[in-house]
Coordinates of C-alpha atoms and ligand atoms in Angstrom, one line a residue:
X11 CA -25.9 -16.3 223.4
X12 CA -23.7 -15.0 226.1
X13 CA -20.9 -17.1 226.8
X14 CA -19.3 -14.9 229.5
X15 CA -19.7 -15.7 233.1
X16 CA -22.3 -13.0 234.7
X17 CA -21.2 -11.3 238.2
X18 CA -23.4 -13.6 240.1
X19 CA -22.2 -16.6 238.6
X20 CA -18.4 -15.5 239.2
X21 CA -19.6 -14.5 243.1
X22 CA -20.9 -18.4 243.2
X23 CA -17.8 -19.5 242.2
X24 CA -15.7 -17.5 244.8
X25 CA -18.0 -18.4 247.6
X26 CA -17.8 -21.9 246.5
X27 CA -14.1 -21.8 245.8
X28 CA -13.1 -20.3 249.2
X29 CA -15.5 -23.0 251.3
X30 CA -14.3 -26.0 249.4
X31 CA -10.6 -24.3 250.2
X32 CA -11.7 -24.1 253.8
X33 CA -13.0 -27.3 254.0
X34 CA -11.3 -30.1 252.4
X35 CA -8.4 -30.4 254.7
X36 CA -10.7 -31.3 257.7
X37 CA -12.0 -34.0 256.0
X38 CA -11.8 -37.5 257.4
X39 CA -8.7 -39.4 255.4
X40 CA -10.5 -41.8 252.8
X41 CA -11.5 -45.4 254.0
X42 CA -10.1 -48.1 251.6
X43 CA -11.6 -48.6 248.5
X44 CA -13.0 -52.0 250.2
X45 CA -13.9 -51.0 253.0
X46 CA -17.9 -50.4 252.0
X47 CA -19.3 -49.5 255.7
X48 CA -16.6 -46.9 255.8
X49 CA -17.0 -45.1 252.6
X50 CA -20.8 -45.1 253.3
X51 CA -19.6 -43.3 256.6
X52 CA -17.2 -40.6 254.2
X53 CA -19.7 -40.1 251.7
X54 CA -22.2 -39.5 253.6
X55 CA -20.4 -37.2 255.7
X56 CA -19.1 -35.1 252.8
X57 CA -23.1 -35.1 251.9
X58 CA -24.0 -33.8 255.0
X59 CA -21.3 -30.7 254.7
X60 CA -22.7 -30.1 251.6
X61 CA -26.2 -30.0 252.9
X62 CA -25.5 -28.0 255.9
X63 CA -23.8 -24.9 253.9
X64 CA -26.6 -25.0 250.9
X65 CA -24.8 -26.8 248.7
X66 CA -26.6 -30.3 248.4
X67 CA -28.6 -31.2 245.5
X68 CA -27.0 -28.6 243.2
X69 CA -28.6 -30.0 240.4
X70 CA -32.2 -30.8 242.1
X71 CA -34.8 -28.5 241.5
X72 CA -35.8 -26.0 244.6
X73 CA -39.5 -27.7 244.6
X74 CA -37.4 -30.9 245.7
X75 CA -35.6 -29.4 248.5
X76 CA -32.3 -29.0 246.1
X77 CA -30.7 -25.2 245.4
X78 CA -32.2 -25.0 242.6
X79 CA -29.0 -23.7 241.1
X80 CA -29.3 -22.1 237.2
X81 CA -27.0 -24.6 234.3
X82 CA -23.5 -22.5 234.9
X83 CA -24.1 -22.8 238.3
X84 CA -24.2 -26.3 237.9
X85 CA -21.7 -26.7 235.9
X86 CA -19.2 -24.3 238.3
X87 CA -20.4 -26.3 240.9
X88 CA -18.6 -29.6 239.4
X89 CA -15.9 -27.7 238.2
X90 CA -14.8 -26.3 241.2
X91 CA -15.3 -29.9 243.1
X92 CA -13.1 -31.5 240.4
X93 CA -10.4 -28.9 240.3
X94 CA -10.2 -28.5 244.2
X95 CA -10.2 -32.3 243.9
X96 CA -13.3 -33.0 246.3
X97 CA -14.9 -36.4 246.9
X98 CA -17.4 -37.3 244.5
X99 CA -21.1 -38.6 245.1
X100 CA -19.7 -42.0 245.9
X101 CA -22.0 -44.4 247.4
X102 CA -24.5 -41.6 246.5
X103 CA -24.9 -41.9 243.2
X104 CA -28.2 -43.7 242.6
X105 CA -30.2 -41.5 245.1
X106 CA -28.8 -38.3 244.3
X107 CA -27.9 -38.9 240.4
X108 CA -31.1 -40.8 239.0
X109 CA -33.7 -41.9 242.2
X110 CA -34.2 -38.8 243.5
X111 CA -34.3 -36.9 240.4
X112 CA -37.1 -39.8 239.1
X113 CA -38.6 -39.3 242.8
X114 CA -39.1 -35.1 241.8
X115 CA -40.1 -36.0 238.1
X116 CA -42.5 -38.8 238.7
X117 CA -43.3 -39.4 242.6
X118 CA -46.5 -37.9 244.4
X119 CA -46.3 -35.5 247.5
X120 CA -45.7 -37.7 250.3
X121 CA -42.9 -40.0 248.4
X122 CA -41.3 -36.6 248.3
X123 CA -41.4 -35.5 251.1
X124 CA -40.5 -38.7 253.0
X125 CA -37.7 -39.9 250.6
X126 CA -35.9 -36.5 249.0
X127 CA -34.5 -34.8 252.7
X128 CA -32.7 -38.1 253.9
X129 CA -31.1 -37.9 250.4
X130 CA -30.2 -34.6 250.6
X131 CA -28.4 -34.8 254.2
X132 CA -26.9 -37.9 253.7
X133 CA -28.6 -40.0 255.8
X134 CA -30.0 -42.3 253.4
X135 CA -28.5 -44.3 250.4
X136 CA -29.9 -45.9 247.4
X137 CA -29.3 -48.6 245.2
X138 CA -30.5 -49.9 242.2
X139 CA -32.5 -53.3 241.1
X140 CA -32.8 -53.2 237.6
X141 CA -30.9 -55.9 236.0
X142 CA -31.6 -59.7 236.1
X143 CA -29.6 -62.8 235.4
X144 CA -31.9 -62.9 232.2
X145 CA -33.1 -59.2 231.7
X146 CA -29.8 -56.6 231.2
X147 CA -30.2 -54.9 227.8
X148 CA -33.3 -56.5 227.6
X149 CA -34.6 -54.9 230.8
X150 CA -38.2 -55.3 229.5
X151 CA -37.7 -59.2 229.9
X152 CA -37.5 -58.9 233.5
X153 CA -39.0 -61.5 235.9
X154 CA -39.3 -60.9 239.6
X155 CA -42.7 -60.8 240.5
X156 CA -44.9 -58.6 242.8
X157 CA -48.3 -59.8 243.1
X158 CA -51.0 -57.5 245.6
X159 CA -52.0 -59.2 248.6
X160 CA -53.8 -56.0 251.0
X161 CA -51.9 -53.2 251.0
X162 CA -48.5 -54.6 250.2
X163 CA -47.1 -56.3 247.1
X164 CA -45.4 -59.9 247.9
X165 CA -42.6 -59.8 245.7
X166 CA -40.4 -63.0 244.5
X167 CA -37.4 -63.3 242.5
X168 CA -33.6 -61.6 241.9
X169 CA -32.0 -59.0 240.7
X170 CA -28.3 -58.6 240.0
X171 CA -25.2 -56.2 240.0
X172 CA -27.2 -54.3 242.2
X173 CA -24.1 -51.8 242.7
X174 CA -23.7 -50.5 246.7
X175 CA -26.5 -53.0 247.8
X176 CA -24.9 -54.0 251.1
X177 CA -24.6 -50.5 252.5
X178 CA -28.0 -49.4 251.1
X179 CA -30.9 -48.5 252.5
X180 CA -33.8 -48.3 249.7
X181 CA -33.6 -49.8 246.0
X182 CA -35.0 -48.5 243.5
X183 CA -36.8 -51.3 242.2
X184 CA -38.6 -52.8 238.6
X185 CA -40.8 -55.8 239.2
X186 CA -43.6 -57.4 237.3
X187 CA -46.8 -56.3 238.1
X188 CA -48.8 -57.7 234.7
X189 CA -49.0 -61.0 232.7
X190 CA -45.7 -62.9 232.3
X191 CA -45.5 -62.2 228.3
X192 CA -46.5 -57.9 229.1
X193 CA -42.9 -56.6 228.7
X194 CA -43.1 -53.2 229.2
X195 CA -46.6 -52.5 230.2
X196 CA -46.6 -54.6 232.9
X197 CA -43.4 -53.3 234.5
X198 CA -44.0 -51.3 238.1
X199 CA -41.3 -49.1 239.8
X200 CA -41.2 -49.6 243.1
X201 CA -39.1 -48.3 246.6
X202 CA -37.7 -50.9 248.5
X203 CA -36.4 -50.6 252.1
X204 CA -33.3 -53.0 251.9
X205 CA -34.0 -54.1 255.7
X206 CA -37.2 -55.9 254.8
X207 CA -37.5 -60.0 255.9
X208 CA -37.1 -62.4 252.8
X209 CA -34.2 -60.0 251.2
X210 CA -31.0 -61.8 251.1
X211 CA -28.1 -59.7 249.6
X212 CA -25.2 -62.2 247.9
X213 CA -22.0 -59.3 247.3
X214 CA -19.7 -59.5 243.9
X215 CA -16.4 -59.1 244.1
X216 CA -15.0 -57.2 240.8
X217 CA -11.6 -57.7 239.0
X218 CA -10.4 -54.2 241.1
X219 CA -10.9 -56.0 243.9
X220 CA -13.5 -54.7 245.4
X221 CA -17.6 -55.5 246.1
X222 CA -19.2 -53.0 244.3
X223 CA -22.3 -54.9 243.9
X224 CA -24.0 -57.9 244.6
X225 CA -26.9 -60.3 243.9
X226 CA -30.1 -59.8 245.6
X227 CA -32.3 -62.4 246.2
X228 CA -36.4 -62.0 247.4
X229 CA -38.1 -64.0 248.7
X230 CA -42.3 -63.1 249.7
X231 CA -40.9 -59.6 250.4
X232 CA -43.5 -57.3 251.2
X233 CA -43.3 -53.4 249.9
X234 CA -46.4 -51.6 250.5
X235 CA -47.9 -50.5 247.6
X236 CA -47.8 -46.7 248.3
X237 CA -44.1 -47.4 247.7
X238 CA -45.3 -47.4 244.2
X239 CA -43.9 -44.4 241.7
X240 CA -46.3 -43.7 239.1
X241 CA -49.2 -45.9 238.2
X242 CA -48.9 -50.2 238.3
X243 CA -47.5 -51.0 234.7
X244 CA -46.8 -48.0 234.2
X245 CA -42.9 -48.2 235.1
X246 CA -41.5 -48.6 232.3
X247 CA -42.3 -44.8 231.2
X248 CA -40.7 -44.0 235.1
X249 CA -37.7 -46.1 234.6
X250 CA -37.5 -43.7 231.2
X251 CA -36.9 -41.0 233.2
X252 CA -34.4 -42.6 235.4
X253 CA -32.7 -43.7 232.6
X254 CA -32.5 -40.4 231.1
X255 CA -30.8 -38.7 234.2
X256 CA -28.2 -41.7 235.0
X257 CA -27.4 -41.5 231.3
X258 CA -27.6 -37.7 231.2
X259 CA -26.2 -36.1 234.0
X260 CA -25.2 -39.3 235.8
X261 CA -21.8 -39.4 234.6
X262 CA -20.5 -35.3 234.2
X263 CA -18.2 -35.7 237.6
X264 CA -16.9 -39.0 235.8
X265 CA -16.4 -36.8 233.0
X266 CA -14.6 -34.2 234.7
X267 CA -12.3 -36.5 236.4
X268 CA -11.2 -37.8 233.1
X269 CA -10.7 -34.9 231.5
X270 CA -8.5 -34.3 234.7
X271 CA -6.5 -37.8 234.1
X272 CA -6.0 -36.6 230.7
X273 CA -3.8 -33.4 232.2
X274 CA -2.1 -35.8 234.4
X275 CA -1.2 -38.2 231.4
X276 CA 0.1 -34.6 229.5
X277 CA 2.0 -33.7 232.0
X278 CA 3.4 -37.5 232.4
X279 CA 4.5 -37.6 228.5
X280 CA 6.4 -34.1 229.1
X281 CA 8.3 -35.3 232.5
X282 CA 9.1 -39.0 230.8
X283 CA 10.2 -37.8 227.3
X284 CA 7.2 -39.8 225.6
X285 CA 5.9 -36.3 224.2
X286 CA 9.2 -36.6 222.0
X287 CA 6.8 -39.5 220.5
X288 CA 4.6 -37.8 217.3
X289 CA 2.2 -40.5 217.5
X290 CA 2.0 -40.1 221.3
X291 CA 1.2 -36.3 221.1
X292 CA -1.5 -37.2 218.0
X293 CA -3.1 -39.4 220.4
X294 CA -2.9 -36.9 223.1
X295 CA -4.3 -34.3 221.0
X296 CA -7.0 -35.8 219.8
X297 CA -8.6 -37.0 223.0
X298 CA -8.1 -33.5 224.4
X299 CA -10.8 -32.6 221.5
X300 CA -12.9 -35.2 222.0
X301 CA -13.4 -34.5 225.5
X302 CA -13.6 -31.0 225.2
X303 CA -16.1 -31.4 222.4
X304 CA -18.5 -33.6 225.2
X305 CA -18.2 -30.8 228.3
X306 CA -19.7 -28.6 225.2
X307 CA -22.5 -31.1 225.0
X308 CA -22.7 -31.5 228.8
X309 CA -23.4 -27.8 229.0
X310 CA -26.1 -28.9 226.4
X311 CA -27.7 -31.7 228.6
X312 CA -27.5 -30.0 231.7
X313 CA -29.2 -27.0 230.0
X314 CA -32.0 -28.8 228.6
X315 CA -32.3 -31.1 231.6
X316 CA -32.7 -27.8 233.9
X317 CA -35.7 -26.3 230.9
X318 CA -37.3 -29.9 230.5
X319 CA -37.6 -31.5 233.6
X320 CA -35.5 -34.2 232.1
X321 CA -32.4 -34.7 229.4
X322 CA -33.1 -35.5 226.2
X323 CA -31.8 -37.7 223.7
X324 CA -28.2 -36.1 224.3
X325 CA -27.5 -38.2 227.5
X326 CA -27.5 -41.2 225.0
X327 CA -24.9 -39.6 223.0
X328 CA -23.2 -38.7 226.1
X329 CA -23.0 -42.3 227.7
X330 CA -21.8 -43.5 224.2
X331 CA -18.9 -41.3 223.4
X332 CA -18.1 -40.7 227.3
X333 CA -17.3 -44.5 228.1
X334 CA -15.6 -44.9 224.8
X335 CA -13.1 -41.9 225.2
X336 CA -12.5 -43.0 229.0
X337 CA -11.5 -46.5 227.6
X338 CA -8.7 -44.9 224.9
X339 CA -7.6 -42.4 228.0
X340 CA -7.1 -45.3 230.4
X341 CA -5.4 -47.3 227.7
X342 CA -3.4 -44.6 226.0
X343 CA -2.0 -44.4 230.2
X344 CA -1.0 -48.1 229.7
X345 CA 0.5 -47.6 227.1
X346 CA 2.4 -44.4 228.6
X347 CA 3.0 -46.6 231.8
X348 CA 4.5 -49.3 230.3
X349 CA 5.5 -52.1 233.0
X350 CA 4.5 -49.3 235.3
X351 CA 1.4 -50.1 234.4
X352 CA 1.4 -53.5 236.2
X353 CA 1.3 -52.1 239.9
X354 CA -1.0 -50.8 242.1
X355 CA 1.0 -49.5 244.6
X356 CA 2.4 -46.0 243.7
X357 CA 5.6 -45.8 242.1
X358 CA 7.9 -42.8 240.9
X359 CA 9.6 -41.0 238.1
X360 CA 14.0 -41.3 238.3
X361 CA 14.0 -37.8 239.0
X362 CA 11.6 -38.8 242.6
X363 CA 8.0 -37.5 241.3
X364 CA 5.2 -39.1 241.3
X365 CA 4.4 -41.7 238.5
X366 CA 0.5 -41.9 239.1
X367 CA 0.1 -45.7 238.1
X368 CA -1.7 -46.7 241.3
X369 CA -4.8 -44.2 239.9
X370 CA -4.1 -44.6 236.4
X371 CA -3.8 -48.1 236.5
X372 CA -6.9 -48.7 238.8
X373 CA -8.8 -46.2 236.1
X374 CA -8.1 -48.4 233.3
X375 CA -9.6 -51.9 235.3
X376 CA -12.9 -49.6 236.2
X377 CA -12.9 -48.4 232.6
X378 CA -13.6 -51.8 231.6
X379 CA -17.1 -52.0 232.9
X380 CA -18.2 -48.4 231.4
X381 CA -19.3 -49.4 227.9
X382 CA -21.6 -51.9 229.8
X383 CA -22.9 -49.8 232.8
X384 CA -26.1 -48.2 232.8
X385 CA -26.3 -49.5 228.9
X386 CA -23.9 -51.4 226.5
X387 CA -22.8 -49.1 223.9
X388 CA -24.5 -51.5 221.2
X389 CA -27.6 -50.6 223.5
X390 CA -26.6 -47.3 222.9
X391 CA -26.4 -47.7 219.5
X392 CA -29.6 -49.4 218.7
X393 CA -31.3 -46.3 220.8
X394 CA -29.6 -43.6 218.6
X395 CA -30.3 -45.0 215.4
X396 CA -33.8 -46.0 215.9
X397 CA -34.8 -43.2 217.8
X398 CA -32.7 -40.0 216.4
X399 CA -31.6 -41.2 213.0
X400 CA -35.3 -42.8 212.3
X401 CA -34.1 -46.1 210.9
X402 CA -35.5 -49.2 211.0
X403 CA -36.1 -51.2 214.5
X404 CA -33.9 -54.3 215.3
X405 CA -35.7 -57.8 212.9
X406 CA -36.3 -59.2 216.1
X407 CA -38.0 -55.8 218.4
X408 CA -41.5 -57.3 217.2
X409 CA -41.3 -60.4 219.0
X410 CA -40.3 -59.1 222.3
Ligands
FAD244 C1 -20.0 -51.5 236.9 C2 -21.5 -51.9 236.7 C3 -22.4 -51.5 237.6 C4 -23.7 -51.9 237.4 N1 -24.7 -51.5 238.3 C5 -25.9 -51.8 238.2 C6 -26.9 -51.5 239.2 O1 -26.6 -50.8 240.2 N2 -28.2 -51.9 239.0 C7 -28.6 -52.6 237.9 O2 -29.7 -52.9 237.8 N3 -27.7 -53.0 237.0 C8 -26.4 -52.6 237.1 N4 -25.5 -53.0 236.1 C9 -25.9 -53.9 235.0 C10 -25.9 -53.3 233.7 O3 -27.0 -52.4 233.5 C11 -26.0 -54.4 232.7 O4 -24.8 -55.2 232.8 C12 -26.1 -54.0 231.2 O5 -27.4 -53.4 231.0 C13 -26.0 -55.1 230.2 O6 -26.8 -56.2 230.5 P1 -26.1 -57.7 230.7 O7 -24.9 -57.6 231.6 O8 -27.2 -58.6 231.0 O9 -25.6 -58.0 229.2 P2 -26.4 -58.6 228.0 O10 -27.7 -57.8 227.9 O11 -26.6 -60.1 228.2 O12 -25.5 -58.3 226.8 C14 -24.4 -59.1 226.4 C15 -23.9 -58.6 225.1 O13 -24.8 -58.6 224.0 C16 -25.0 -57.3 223.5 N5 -26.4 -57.1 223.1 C17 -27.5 -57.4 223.9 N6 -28.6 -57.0 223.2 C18 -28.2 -56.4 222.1 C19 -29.0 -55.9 221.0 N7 -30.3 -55.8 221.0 N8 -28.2 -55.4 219.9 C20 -26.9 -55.5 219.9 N9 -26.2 -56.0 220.9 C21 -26.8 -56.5 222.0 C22 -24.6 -56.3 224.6 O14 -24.2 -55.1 224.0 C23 -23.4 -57.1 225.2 O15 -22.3 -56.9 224.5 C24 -24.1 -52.7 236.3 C25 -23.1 -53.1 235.4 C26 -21.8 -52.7 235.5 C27 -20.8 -53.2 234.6

């Protein structure tokens, strides 16, 4: 193994490096984090700059209109974003992070090519209809119906914590194509435009204060069935895949940003004396390790993602120890904050410097939610031990 960057990959990082420089301070100044019409508008923007100097879809394959771009190139690519301090996916996340990738893995030709450009440029965004009232870690429970009636299915029911729904376009969608009792072999995976009659979307506001996802409710909507990815009942096996990449690769700019708070949080303890504090420089220590011992299995998943098709089993891993570590970092910074801690608006040091509680502090009330997004970390758990350590299923995995 050669762990040294070649000359191409350094070039790729210059190039990269001296566009993002070029770049960035053009940008439009960020919309408030409420304001859901106008990040779609920013991150779709930022998208579309991406896509117009080659640097959309990074991580997508060439045969789905991505770069194509080798694992270290990849990985530079999300380096130098995090570093330079570039906006993330944002309201992206679903279509370029996990439906697009599913709609390469999984989807025929003309899914391709109708759904994967708008994606690309930013002209399109995706959200996701997984999760019932009734159906979360037991996704396999889920309810909403889609009978066929001609060339459409009519589908009835609701989905919920559908994350971005009121500024999305299409959903990415699990309904119940067989018997009521089927579970997972008579789950379909379906695109749904979000404009369609019958679709009423009911938004959720979260303790940060924002609407980051709503109910959806269907009533008799019609999706035609060549909307369909992969064969009827067979979703379950598709929503594998898209499970795989949100768990995966999903989260690796999340990642970065933490590992980036964690440098912010050092450099806090130094400038407020707290380093003077053993047990504060332990703790700092040790989560410095633990997130440098997960980019080494990033470089892992991203590297078996780009050979396979699809991660493997180490996205699992990934989501596990990822949300756990951001939930010490963010409450290790409470604990550095102190009363600090209790404001949102940005504060400063005696000495006039910045304090960072406004992002600290609004880190630590999203951290919250990331040992129950895209999986609870018991989920996680059960999934690991089952199928990596080989023991026994859960006493009551029969009867579902
Ligand atoms: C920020 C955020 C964004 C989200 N975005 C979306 C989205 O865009 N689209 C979407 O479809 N969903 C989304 N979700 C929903 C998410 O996938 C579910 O919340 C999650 O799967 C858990 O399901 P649940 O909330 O129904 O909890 P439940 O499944 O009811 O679980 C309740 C508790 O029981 C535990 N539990 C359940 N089953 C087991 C078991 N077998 N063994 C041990 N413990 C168990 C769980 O770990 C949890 O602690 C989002 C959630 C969050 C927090």
């Amino acid at each position: 193994m050669d762990l040294a960057y070649t000359a191409g990959e350094e070039r790729f990082r210059s190039e990269l490096r001296a566009w993002l420089t070029s770049v960035l301070p053009g940008l439009p100044e960020k919309p408030a984090h409420t304001d859901w019409p106008g990040r779609r508008s920013y991150d779709c923007h930022w998208q579309k700059l991406l896509f117009d100097h080659g640097y959309a879809g990074v991580d997508w394959p060439a045969v789905g209109g991505g770069r194509g771009a080798s694992p270290i190139e990849q990985l530079i690519f999300k380096e130098e974003c995090e570093r330079i301090g570039a906006p993330y996916v944002g309201v992206g996340f679903v279509g370029l992070l996990h439906a697009g990738p599913t709609v390469i893995a999984e989807g025929n030709e003309a899914q391709k090519a109708r759904f994967l450009p708008p994606i690309l440029k930013g002209e399109e965004v995706w959200c996701q209809g997984f999760s019932e009232p009734g159906s979360g870690s037991d996704l396999a429970s889920l309810r909403t119906k889609a009978v066929r009636d001609g060339e459409d299915y009519v589908i009835t029911g609701s989905k919920i914590w559908t994350s971005h729904a009121e500024v999305a376009d299409f959903c990415e969608l699990l309904v119940r194509t067989g018997d009521e009792d089927s579970r997972h072999r008579g789950i379909s995976w379906l695109i749904m435009p979000m404009d369609l009659p019958g679709i009423e979307i009911r938004p959720l506001k979260t303790i940060g204060g924002s609407t980051e996802f709503a109910e959806l409710f269907l009533d008799e909507v019609r999706v035609p069935i060549a909307n369909r990815v992969g064969e009827e009942n067979d979703g379950w096996r598709v929503t594998m895949t898209t499970l795989s990449f949100e768990r995966g690769t999903g989260f690796v700019g999340e990642l970065l940003e933490s590992m980036r708070l964690l440098r912010t949080l050092v450099d806090l303890a130094r400038r407020t004396g707290a380093w003077g504090d053993p047990d504060m420089r332990r703790r700092l220590g040790l989560l410095t390790a633990q997130f440098d011992a997960l980019w080494a299995l990033t470089k892992r998943n991203v590297s078996e993602a780009a050979r396979d098709g699809v991660p493997g089993i180490g996205g699992t891993v990934f989501k596990l120890a990822y949300s756990e570590q951001g939930q010490s970092l963010t409450e290790l910074a409470m604990d550095l904050l102190d009363v600090a801690g209790l404001s949102l608006e940005p504060l400063k040091t005696s000495s006039g410097e910045a304090l960072h509680n406004d992002e600290l502090t609004e880190a630590w009330i999203k951290s919250i939610s990331l040992t129950i997004a895209a999986g609870t970390s018991q989920v996680q758990r059960n999934i690991l031990s089952e199928r990596v350590l080989g023991l026994p299923k859960e006493p009551s995995a029969g009867k579902r």
